[in-house]
PDB file of C-alpha atoms in Angstrom:
ATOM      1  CA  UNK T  24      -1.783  -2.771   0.947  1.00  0.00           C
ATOM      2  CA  UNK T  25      -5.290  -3.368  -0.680  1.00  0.00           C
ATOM      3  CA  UNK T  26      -7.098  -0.174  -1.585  1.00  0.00           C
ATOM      4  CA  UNK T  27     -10.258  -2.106  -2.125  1.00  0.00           C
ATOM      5  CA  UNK T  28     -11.743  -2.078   2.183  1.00  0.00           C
ATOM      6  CA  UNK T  29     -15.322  -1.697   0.886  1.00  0.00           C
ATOM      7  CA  UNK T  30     -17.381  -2.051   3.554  1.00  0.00           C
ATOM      8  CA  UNK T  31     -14.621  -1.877   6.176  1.00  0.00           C
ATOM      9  CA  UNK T  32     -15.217   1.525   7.456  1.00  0.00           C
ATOM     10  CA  UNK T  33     -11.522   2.786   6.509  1.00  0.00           C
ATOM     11  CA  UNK T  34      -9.843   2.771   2.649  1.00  0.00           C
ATOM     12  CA  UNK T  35      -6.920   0.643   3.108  1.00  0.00           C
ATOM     13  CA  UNK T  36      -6.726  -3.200   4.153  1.00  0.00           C
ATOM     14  CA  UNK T  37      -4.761  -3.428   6.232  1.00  0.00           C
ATOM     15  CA  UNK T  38      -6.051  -0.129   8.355  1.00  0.00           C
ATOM     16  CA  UNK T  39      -4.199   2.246   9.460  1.00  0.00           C
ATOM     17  CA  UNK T  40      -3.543   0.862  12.725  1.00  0.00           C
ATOM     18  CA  UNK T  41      -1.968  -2.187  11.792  1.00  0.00           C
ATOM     19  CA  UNK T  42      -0.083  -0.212   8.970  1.00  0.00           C
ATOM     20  CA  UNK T  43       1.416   1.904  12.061  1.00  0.00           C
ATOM     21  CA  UNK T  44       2.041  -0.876  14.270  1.00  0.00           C
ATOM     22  CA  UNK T  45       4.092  -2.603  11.356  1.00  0.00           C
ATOM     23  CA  UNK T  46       5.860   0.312  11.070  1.00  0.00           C
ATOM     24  CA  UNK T  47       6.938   0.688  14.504  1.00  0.00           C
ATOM     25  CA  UNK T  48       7.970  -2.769  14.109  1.00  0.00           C
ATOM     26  CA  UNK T  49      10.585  -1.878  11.166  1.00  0.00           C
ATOM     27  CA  UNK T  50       8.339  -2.724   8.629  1.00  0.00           C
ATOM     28  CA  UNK T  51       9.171  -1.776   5.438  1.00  0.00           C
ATOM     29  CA  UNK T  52       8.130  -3.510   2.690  1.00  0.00           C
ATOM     30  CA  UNK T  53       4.725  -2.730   1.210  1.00  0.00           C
ATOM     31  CA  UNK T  54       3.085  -3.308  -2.714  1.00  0.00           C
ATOM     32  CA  UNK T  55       0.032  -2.082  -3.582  1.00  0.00           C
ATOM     33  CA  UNK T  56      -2.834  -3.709  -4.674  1.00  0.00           C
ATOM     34  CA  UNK T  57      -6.584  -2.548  -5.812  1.00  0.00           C
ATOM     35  CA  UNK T  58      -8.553  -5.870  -6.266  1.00  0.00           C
ATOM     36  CA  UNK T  59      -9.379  -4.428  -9.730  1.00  0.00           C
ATOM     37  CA  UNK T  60     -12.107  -6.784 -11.315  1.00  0.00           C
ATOM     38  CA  UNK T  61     -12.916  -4.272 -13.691  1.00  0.00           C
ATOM     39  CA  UNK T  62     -10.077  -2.099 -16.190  1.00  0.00           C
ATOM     40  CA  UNK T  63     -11.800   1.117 -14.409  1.00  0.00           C
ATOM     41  CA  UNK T  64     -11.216   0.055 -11.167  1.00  0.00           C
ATOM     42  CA  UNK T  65      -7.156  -0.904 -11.819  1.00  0.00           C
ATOM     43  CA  UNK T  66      -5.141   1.782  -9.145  1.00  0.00           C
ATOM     44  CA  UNK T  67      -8.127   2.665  -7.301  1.00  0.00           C
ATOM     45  CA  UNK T  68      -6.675   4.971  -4.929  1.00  0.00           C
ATOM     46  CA  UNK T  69      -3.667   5.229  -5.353  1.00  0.00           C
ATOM     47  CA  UNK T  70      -2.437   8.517  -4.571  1.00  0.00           C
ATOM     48  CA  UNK T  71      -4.794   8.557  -1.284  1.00  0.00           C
ATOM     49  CA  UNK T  72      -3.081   5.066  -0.734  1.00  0.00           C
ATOM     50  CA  UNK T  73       0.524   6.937  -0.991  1.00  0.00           C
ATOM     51  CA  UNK T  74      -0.778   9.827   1.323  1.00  0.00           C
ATOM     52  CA  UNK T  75      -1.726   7.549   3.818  1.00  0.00           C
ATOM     53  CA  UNK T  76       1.591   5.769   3.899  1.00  0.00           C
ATOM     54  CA  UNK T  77       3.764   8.878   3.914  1.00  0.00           C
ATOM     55  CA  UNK T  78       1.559  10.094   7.141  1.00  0.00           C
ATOM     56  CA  UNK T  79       3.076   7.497   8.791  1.00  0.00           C
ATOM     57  CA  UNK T  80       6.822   7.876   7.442  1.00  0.00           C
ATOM     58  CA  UNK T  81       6.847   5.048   4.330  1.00  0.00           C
ATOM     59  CA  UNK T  82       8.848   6.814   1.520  1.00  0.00           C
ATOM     60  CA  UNK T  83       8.330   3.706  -1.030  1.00  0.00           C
ATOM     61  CA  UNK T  84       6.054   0.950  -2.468  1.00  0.00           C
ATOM     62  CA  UNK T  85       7.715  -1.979  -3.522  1.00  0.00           C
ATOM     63  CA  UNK T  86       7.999  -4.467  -7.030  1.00  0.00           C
ATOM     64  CA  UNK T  87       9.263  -7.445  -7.610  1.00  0.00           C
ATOM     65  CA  UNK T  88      11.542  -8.614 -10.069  1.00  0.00           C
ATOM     66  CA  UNK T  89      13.161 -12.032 -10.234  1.00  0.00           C
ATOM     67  CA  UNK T  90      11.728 -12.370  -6.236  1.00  0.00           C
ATOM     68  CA  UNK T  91      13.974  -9.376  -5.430  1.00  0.00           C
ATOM     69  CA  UNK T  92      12.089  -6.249  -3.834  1.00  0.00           C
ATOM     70  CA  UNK T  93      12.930  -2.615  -5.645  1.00  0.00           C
ATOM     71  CA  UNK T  94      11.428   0.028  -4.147  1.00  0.00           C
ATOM     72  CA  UNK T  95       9.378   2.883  -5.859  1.00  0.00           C
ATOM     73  CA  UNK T  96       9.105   6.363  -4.147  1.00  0.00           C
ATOM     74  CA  UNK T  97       6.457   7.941  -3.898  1.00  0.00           C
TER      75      UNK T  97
END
């Protein structure tokens, strides 16, 4: 999940639609991501970004760590 949808109309690529659809599909597996270009701009909406995935019943974000997933509550 990107928290960088300037100019998208909603905060989140993908929106919140998809995110729901995936989720009703048994998705589970999710990482976050900002786009940062700038130090300042690193975790740009994060907690909003957590909020918005624990409307819709995610409990975690994931890592990765030698290609395995390990998932991070929230």
């Amino acid at each position: 999940i990107n928290s960088h949808a300037e100019g998208t109309g909603d905060i989140t690529l993908p929106n919140l639609d998809i995110l729901k659809r995936y989720k009703e599909l048994g998705g589970e597996l999710i990482t976050f991501g900002s786009d940062a270009h700038k130090i300042e701009k690193q975790g740009f909406m994060y907690n909003e970004v957590c909020e918005r995935l624990s409307s819709i019943g995610f409990k975690y974000l994931f890592k990765y760590l030698e290609h395995k997933p390990i998932a991070v509550k929230f």
